[in-house]
Amino acid sequence: AVVEKDESKTACERVVLELSLGISGLITNALVGDRVSVVQATKSARISAIQWYLGIAFAILFFGGFLVKSYWEEHVFERDTRRLLAYYKHVIPGSMSDGDLQNARYLVWKYRNKKAKLWKSLEKKYGEPVLLEHEWEDADRASGENSEGGDDHEDLDKEPSESSSEEQDL
């Protein structure tokens, strides 16, 4: 069936012509097929196309879900490794565990389904809460502000004023 430019093929009925030759030499014919109307064939073709697209969408979502899960697990693993290394850096600087990437990766892998237990055991062992990687900077600044005593601190970057020149003369 040739389809012209301005025509569109909507559905086709599939029928097979069977010819058979009997023992007596009689030729018989039969039409074998679905024998559905054009409306039913169109409906069947539409449902078949919808099933195909849904199958493709399901396959993409199914395998894409594994891809996203794998990416997310790797992201969380790397984040927790950095968190553990930052903890060791601030709590026990200069020790064997400070900067030991392989040991940190092993501990995070070992406690991958029990991270709360890992963080609690570290807090219990070292007596310091386990903060996120970016929270250590805030904690360092806060502890730096608390340790400054006000009068004990001299600002060396301050522009000299008249009062400071008088103090120098004394």
CSV table of C-alpha atoms in Angstrom, one decimal:
chain,number,residue,atom,x,y,z
A,1,ALA,CA,0.0,0.0,0.0
A,2,VAL,CA,1.6,3.3,-1.1
A,3,VAL,CA,0.8,6.3,0.9
A,4,GLU,CA,0.5,9.6,-0.9
A,5,LYS,CA,1.9,12.9,0.5
A,6,ASP,CA,-1.4,14.2,1.7
A,7,GLU,CA,-2.6,10.8,2.9
A,8,SER,CA,-1.8,9.2,6.2
A,9,LYS,CA,-1.8,5.5,7.0
A,10,THR,CA,-4.0,5.1,10.1
A,11,ALA,CA,-4.4,1.4,10.4
A,12,CYS,CA,-4.2,-1.7,8.3
A,13,GLU,CA,-6.1,-5.0,8.4
A,14,ARG,CA,-3.9,-8.0,8.1
A,15,VAL,CA,-5.4,-10.9,6.1
A,16,VAL,CA,-3.6,-13.8,4.5
A,17,LEU,CA,-5.0,-15.6,1.4
A,18,GLU,CA,-4.5,-19.3,1.7
A,19,LEU,CA,-4.7,-21.5,-1.4
A,20,SER,CA,-4.7,-25.3,-1.1
A,21,LEU,CA,-4.9,-28.1,-3.5
A,22,GLY,CA,-7.0,-31.1,-2.5
A,23,ILE,CA,-6.4,-34.8,-3.4
A,24,SER,CA,-9.1,-34.6,-6.1
A,25,GLY,CA,-7.4,-31.6,-7.7
A,26,LEU,CA,-9.8,-29.1,-6.3
A,27,ILE,CA,-8.3,-25.7,-5.5
A,28,THR,CA,-9.7,-24.1,-2.4
A,29,ASN,CA,-9.1,-20.6,-0.9
A,30,ALA,CA,-9.5,-19.1,2.5
A,31,LEU,CA,-8.9,-15.7,4.0
A,32,VAL,CA,-7.2,-16.0,7.4
A,33,GLY,CA,-6.7,-13.0,9.7
A,34,ASP,CA,-8.1,-10.9,12.5
A,35,ARG,CA,-11.0,-9.8,10.3
A,36,VAL,CA,-11.6,-6.6,12.3
A,37,SER,CA,-13.1,-3.4,11.1
A,38,VAL,CA,-11.0,-0.4,10.3
A,39,VAL,CA,-12.1,1.3,13.5
A,40,GLN,CA,-11.0,-1.7,15.6
A,41,ALA,CA,-7.7,-1.9,13.7
A,42,THR,CA,-7.1,1.9,14.4
A,43,LYS,CA,-7.9,1.4,18.1
A,44,SER,CA,-5.6,-1.6,18.3
A,45,ALA,CA,-2.8,0.3,16.6
A,46,ARG,CA,-3.2,3.2,19.0
A,47,ILE,CA,-3.1,1.0,22.0
A,48,SER,CA,-0.1,-0.8,20.7
A,49,ALA,CA,1.7,2.5,20.2
A,50,ILE,CA,0.8,3.7,23.7
A,51,GLN,CA,2.0,0.4,25.2
A,52,TRP,CA,5.3,0.8,23.3
A,53,TYR,CA,5.9,4.3,24.6
A,54,LEU,CA,4.9,3.3,28.1
A,55,GLY,CA,7.4,0.4,27.9
A,56,ILE,CA,10.2,2.8,26.8
A,57,ALA,CA,9.3,5.3,29.6
A,58,PHE,CA,9.2,2.5,32.2
A,59,ALA,CA,12.6,1.2,31.0
A,60,ILE,CA,14.1,4.7,31.2
A,61,LEU,CA,12.7,5.3,34.7
A,62,PHE,CA,13.7,1.8,35.9
A,63,PHE,CA,17.3,2.0,34.8
A,64,GLY,CA,17.6,5.7,35.4
A,65,GLY,CA,16.4,5.1,38.9
A,66,PHE,CA,19.4,2.8,39.4
A,67,LEU,CA,21.7,5.5,38.0
A,68,VAL,CA,20.3,8.2,40.3
A,69,LYS,CA,20.5,5.8,43.3
A,70,SER,CA,24.1,5.0,42.5
A,71,TYR,CA,25.0,8.7,42.1
A,72,TRP,CA,23.3,9.7,45.3
A,73,GLU,CA,25.0,6.9,47.3
A,74,GLU,CA,28.4,8.0,46.0
A,75,HIS,CA,27.6,11.6,46.8
A,76,VAL,CA,26.6,10.7,50.4
A,77,PHE,CA,29.6,8.5,50.8
A,78,GLU,CA,32.0,11.3,49.7
A,79,ARG,CA,30.2,13.8,51.9
A,80,ASP,CA,30.5,11.6,55.0
A,81,THR,CA,34.1,10.9,54.3
A,82,ARG,CA,34.9,14.6,54.1
A,83,ARG,CA,32.9,15.1,57.3
A,84,LEU,CA,34.9,12.5,59.1
A,85,LEU,CA,38.2,13.9,57.9
A,86,ALA,CA,37.2,17.4,59.0
A,87,TYR,CA,36.2,16.0,62.4
A,88,TYR,CA,39.6,14.3,62.8
A,89,LYS,CA,41.4,17.5,61.6
A,90,HIS,CA,39.7,19.6,64.3
A,91,VAL,CA,39.5,17.1,67.2
A,92,ILE,CA,42.8,15.2,66.9
A,93,PRO,CA,45.1,17.2,64.6
A,94,GLY,CA,48.4,15.7,63.7
A,95,SER,CA,47.3,12.1,64.5
A,96,MET,CA,47.4,9.1,62.2
A,97,SER,CA,43.7,9.5,61.5
A,98,ASP,CA,44.0,13.2,60.5
A,99,GLY,CA,44.1,13.2,56.7
A,100,ASP,CA,44.0,9.4,56.3
A,101,LEU,CA,41.6,9.2,53.4
A,102,GLN,CA,41.6,5.4,53.1
A,103,ASN,CA,40.8,4.9,56.8
A,104,ALA,CA,38.0,7.4,56.6
A,105,ARG,CA,36.6,5.8,53.5
A,106,TYR,CA,36.7,2.4,55.2
A,107,LEU,CA,35.0,3.7,58.4
A,108,VAL,CA,32.2,5.4,56.4
A,109,TRP,CA,31.8,2.2,54.3
A,110,LYS,CA,31.8,0.0,57.5
A,111,TYR,CA,29.1,2.2,59.1
A,112,ARG,CA,27.2,2.9,55.9
A,113,ASN,CA,23.8,1.8,57.3
A,114,LYS,CA,24.6,2.9,60.8
A,115,LYS,CA,25.9,6.4,60.5
A,116,ALA,CA,24.2,7.7,63.6
A,117,LYS,CA,26.1,5.0,65.6
A,118,LEU,CA,29.4,6.2,64.1
A,119,TRP,CA,28.8,9.8,64.9
A,120,LYS,CA,27.7,9.0,68.5
A,121,SER,CA,30.7,6.7,69.1
A,122,LEU,CA,33.1,9.5,67.9
A,123,GLU,CA,31.3,12.0,70.1
A,124,LYS,CA,31.6,9.7,73.1
A,125,LYS,CA,35.2,8.8,72.4
A,126,TYR,CA,36.5,12.3,71.8
A,127,GLY,CA,33.9,14.4,73.8
A,128,GLU,CA,33.4,16.7,70.8
A,129,PRO,CA,30.2,16.9,68.7
A,130,VAL,CA,30.5,15.8,65.1
A,131,LEU,CA,29.7,18.8,62.9
A,132,LEU,CA,29.2,19.0,59.2
A,133,GLU,CA,32.2,19.9,57.1
A,134,HIS,CA,31.2,23.6,56.6
A,135,GLU,CA,30.1,24.1,60.2
A,136,TRP,CA,33.7,23.8,61.5
A,137,GLU,CA,34.6,27.2,60.1
A,138,ASP,CA,31.7,28.8,62.1
A,139,ALA,CA,32.7,26.9,65.2
A,140,ASP,CA,36.3,28.1,64.9
A,141,ARG,CA,35.2,31.7,64.5
A,142,ALA,CA,32.8,31.5,67.4
A,143,SER,CA,35.5,29.9,69.6
A,144,GLY,CA,38.0,32.6,68.4
A,145,GLU,CA,35.6,35.4,69.4
A,146,ASN,CA,35.0,33.8,72.9
A,147,SER,CA,38.8,33.5,73.6
A,148,GLU,CA,39.5,37.1,72.8
A,149,GLY,CA,39.3,39.1,76.0
A,150,GLY,CA,38.7,42.6,74.6
A,151,ASP,CA,41.5,44.6,76.3
A,152,ASP,CA,44.1,41.9,75.8
A,153,HIS,CA,43.7,42.2,72.0
A,154,GLU,CA,45.6,44.9,70.2
A,155,ASP,CA,44.7,45.7,66.6
A,156,LEU,CA,47.9,46.2,64.7
A,157,ASP,CA,46.2,47.2,61.5
A,158,LYS,CA,44.5,50.2,63.1
A,159,GLU,CA,45.7,53.6,61.8
A,160,PRO,CA,47.7,55.4,64.5
A,161,SER,CA,45.7,58.3,66.1
A,162,GLU,CA,46.8,61.3,68.2
A,163,SER,CA,46.2,59.5,71.5
A,164,SER,CA,48.4,56.6,70.5
A,165,SER,CA,51.2,59.0,69.6
A,166,GLU,CA,50.9,60.6,73.1
A,167,GLU,CA,51.1,57.1,74.7
A,168,GLN,CA,54.3,56.4,72.7
A,169,ASP,CA,55.9,59.6,74.0
A,170,LEU,CA,55.4,58.5,77.6
